[in-house]
Short mmCIF file of C-alpha atoms and ligand atoms in Angstrom, two decimals:
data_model
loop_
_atom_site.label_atom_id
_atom_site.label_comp_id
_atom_site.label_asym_id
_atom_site.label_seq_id
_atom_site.Cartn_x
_atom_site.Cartn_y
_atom_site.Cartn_z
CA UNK A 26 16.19 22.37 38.81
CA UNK A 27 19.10 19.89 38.24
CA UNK A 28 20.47 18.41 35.62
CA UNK A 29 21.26 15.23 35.36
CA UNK A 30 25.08 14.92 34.38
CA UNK A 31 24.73 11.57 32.14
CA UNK A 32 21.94 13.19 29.68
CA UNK A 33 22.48 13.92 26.46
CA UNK A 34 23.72 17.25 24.78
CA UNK A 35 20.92 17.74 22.42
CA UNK A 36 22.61 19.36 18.91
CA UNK A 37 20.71 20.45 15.84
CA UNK A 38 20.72 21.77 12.68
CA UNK A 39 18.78 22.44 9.56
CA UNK A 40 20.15 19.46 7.74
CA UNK A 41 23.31 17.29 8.09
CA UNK A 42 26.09 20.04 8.03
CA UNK A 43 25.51 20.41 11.97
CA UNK A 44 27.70 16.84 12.20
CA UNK A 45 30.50 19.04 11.70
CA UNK A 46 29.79 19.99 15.23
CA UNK A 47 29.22 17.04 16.64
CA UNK A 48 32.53 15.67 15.31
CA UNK A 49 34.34 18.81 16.48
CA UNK A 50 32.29 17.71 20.43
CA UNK A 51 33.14 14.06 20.24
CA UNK A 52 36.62 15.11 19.89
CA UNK A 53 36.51 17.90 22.47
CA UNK A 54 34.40 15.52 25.01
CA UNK A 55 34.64 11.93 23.91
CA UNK A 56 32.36 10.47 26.80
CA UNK A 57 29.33 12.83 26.92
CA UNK A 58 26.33 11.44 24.97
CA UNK A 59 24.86 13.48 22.01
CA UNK A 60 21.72 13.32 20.56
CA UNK A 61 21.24 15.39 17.11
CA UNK A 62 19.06 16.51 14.97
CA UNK A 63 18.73 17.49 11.25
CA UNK A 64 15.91 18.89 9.56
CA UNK A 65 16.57 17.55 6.42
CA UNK A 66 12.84 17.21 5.05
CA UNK A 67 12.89 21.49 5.22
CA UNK A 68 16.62 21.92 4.27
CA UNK A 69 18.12 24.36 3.15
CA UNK A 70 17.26 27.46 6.24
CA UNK A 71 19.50 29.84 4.37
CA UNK A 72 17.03 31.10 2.15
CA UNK A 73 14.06 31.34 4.18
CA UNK A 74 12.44 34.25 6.38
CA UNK A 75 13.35 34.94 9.98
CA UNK A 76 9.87 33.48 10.90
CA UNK A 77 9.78 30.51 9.28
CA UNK A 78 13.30 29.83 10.62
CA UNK A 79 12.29 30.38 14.12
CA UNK A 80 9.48 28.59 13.79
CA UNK A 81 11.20 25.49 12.71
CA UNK A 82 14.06 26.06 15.08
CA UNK A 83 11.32 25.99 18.14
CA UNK A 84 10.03 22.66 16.82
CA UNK A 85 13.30 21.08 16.71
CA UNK A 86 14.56 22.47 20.33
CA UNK A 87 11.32 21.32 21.74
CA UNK A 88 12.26 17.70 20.38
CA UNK A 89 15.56 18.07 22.26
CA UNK A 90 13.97 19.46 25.62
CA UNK A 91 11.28 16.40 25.11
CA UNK A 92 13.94 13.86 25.09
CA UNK A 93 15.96 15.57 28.27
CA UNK A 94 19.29 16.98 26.99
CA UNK A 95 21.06 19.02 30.05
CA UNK A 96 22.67 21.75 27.29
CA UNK A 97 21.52 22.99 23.60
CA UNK A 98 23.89 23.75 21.00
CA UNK A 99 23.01 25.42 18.27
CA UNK A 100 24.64 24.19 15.40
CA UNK A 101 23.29 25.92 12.21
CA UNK A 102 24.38 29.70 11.99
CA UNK A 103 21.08 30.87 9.89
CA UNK A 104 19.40 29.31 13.15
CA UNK A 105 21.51 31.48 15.47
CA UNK A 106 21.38 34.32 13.58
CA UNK A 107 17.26 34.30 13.49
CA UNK A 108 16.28 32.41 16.53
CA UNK A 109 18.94 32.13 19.14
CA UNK A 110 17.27 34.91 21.54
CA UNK A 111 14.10 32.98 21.42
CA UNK A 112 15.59 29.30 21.58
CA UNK A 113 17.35 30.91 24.97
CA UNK A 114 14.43 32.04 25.91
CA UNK A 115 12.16 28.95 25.91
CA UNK A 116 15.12 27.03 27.39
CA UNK A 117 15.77 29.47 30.13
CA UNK A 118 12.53 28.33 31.84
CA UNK A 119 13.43 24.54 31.82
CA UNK A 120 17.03 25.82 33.24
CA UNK A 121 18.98 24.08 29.86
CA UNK A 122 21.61 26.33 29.14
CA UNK A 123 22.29 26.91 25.23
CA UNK A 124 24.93 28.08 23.02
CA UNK A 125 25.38 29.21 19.64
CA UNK A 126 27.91 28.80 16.85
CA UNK A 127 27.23 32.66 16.14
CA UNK A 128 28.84 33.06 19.64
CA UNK A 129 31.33 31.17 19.35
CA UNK A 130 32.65 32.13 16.23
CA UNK A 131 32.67 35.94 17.63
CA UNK A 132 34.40 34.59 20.80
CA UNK A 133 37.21 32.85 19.01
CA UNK A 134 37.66 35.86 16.19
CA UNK A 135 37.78 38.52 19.88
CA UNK A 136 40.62 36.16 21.63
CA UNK A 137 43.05 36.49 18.74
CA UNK A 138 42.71 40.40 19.73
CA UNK A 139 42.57 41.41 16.18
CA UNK A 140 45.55 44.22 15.49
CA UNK A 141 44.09 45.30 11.94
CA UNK A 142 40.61 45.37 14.02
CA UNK A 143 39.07 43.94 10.70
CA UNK A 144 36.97 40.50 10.08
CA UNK A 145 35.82 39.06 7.12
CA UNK A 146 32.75 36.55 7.80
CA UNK A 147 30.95 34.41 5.26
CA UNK A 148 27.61 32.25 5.52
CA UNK A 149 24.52 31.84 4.33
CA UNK A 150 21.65 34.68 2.68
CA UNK A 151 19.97 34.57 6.24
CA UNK A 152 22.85 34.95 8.33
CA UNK A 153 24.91 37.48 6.16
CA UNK A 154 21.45 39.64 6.07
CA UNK A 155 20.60 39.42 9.61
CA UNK A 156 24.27 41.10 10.61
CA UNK A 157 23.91 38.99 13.97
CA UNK A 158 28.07 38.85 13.63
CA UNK A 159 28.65 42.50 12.95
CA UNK A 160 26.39 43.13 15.94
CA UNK A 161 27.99 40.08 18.22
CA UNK A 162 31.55 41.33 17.48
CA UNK A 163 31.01 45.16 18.02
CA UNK A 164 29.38 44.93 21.11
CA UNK A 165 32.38 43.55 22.05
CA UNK A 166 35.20 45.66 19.55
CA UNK A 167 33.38 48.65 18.69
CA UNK A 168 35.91 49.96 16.29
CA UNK A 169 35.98 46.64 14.27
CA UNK A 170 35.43 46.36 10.60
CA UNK A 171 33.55 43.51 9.66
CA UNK A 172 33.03 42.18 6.34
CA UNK A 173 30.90 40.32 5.17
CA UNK A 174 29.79 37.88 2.43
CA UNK A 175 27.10 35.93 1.37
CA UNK A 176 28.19 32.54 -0.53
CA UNK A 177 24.88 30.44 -1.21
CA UNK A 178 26.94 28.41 -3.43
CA UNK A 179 28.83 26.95 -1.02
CA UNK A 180 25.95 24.77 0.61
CA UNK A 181 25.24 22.81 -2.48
CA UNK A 182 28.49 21.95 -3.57
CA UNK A 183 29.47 21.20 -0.13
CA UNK A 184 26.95 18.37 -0.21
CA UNK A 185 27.92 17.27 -3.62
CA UNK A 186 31.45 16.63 -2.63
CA UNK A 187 32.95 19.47 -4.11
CA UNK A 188 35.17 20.93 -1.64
CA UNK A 189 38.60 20.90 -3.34
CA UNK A 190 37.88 20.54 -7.61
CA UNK A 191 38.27 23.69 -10.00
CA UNK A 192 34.47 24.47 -9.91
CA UNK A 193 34.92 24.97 -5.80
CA UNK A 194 38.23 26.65 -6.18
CA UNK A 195 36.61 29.37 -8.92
CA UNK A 196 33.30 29.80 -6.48
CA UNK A 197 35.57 30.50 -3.74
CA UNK A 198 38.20 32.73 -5.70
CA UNK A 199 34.91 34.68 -6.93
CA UNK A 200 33.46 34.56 -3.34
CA UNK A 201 36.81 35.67 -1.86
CA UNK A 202 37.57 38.65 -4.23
CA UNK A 203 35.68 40.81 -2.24
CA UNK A 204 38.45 40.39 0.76
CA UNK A 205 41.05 41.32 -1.21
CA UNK A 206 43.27 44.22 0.37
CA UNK A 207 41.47 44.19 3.43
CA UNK A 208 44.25 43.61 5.59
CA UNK A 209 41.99 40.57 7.23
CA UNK A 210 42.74 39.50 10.85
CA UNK A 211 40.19 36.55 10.61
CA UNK A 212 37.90 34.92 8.31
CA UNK A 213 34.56 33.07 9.91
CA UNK A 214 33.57 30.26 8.50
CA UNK A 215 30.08 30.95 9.21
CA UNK A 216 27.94 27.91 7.99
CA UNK A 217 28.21 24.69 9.01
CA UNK A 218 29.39 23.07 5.74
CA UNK A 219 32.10 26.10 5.57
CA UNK A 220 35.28 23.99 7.53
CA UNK A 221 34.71 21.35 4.83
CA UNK A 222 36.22 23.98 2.44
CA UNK A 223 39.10 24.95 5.00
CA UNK A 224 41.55 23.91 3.15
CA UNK A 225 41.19 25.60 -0.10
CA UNK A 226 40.19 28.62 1.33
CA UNK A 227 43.02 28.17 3.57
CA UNK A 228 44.93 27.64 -0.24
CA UNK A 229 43.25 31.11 -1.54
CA UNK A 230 44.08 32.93 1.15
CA UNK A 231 47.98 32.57 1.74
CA UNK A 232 48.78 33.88 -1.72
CA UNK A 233 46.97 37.70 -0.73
CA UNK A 234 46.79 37.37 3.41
CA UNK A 235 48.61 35.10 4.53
CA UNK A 236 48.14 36.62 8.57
CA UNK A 237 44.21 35.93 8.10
CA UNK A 238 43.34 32.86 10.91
CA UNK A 239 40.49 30.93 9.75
CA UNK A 240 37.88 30.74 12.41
CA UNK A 241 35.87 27.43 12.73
CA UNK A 242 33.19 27.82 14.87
CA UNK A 243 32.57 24.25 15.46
CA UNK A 244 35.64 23.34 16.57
CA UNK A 245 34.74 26.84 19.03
CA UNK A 246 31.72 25.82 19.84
CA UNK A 247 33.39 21.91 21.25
CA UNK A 248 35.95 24.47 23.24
CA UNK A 249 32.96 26.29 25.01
CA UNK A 250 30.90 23.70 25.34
CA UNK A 251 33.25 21.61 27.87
CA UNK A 252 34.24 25.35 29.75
CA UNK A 253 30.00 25.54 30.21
CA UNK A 254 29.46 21.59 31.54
CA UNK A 255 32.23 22.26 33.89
CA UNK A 256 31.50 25.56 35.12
CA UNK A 257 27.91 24.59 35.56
CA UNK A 258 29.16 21.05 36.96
CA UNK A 259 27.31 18.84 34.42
CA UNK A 260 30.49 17.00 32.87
CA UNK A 261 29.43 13.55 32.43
CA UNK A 262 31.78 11.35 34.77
CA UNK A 263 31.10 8.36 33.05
CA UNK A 264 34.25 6.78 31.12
CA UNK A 265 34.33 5.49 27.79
CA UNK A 266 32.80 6.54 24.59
CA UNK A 267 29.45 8.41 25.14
CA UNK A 268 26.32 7.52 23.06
CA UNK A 269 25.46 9.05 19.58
CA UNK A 270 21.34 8.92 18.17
CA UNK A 271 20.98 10.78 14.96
CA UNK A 272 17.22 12.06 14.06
CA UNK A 273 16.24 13.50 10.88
CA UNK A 274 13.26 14.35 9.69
CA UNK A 275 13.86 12.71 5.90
CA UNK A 276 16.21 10.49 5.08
CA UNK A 277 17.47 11.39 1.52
CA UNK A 278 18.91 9.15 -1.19
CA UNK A 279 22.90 9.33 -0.35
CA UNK A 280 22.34 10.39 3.40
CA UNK A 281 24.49 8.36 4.33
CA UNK A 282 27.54 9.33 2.43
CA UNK A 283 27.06 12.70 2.78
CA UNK A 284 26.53 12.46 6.79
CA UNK A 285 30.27 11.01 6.71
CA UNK A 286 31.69 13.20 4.78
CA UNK A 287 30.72 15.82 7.89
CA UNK A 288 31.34 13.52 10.62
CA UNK A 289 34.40 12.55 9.44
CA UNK A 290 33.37 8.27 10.28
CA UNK A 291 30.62 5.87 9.66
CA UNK A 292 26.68 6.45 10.89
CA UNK A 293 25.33 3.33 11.64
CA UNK A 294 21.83 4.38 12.67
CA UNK A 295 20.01 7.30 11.18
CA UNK A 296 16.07 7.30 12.76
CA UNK A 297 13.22 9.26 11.20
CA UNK A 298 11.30 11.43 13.22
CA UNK A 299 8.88 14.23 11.71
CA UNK A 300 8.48 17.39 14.08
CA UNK A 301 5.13 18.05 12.83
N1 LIG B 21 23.19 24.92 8.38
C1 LIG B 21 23.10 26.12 7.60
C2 LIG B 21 23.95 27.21 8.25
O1 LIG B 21 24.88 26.96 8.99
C3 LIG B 21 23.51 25.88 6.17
C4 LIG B 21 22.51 25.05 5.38
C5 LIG B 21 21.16 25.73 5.25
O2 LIG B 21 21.08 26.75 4.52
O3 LIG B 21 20.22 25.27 5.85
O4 LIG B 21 23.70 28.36 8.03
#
């Protein structure tokens, strides 16, 4: 089947911390149009079951494939780390290619070619407990350490605004302890409200390892995204700024401030629609 080059990339997550994908895209590919969504009515994924996140995850990707996206990324790590084999799966039949920021955190941790061969990854309950990275980075590094860390905290003060005060700075220092000594290559920042935090961890992290590179897989995810649309020829050649629709399926009181505080600018239209 082909794909028509002017659809949208369809990009979801289980709330609003996927925008810090989209922002990373826009920048990476300015004139493709994006359509996202957030499942903010069922937010937070992190703490749910494999099957209930796969089941949601299946709801939302058949909302993309309804409204004709020619690529699927996946935005939200506890997504990737329960559902992607399944979301590839179901797209795989329709011929929409997808990709994962579970992928393309691994890819980006693998180029640096790791000389300590050890790499510290953080994210949610769901994704630290599924080890989806410690089984996506030794099938390609075998010898690799990985270690890892849940930080459920991080989520909730995220969306509160608390990226940089003394309450995120002692989370993180207590989060971070467990790294200490470990002679860290790279850290994964694997959650999508994570890079909102860059910088302090960033902070933390040069007074005990300073040669630790902090791995954003959004800003990955952008990077493989345009090497996929022009491998598979579906760049769109339109100039000028592509489109951008937002769905959610709740709009919460402050959704608005928090949704720039991920994309980094102003949303001007936010539409509801429930998947259910
Ligand atoms: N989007 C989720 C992730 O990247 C974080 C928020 C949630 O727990 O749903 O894992």
């Amino acid at each position: 089947m082909s794909l028509n080059k002017s659809a949208p990339i369809g990009i979801f997550d289980s709330g609003i911390g996927g925008l810090t994908v989209v922002k990373a895209v826009m920048e990476q590919l300015p004139n493709e149009n994006i359509i996202y969504y957030g499942d903010t009515a069922r937010v937070p994924y992190g703490i749910k079951s494999i099957d209930t996140i796969r089941e949601y995850a299946l709801q939302i990707t058949n909302f993309l494939l309804q409204n004709n996206v020619k690529a699927i990324l996946i935005a939200c790590n506890s997504v990737a780390a329960a559902a992607q084999q399944e979301i590839r799966q179901h797209c795989s039949r329709r011929g929409i290619p997808v990709l994962d920021v579970v992928e393309a955190g691994t890819r980006a941790a693998i180029n640096l070619q790791p000389a300590n061969r050890n790499i510290g990854v953080i994210g949610t309950l769901a994704t630290i407990n599924s080890e989806t990275y410690e089984r996506s980075i030794r099938a390609e590094v075998p010898d690799c350490h990985i270690y890892s860390k849940a930080c459920p905290l991080l989520v909730p003060l995220a969306e509160e605004g608390w990226v940089d005060n003394e309450i995120a700075e002692m989370v993180l220092q207590t989060y971070l302890k467990d790294f200490t000594g470990k002679k860290l290559d790279a850290l994964i920042l694997g959650c999508t409200h994570y890079p909102l935090f860059k910088p302090s961890i960033e902070k933390l992290l040069r007074q005990n390892s300073p040669q630790t590179a902090i791995i954003d897989s959004a800003v990955s995810i952008a990077v493989m995204t345009s090497a996929l649309l022009e491998k598979e020829g579906l760049a769109n050649g339109q100039t000028g700024t592509g489109s951008f629709s937002c769905f959610v399926s709740d709009k919460p009181q402050r959704f608005q401030q928090l949704a720039e505080r991920f994309l980094g600018k102003k949303l001007h239209r936010i539409e509801i629609s429930s998947l259910v």
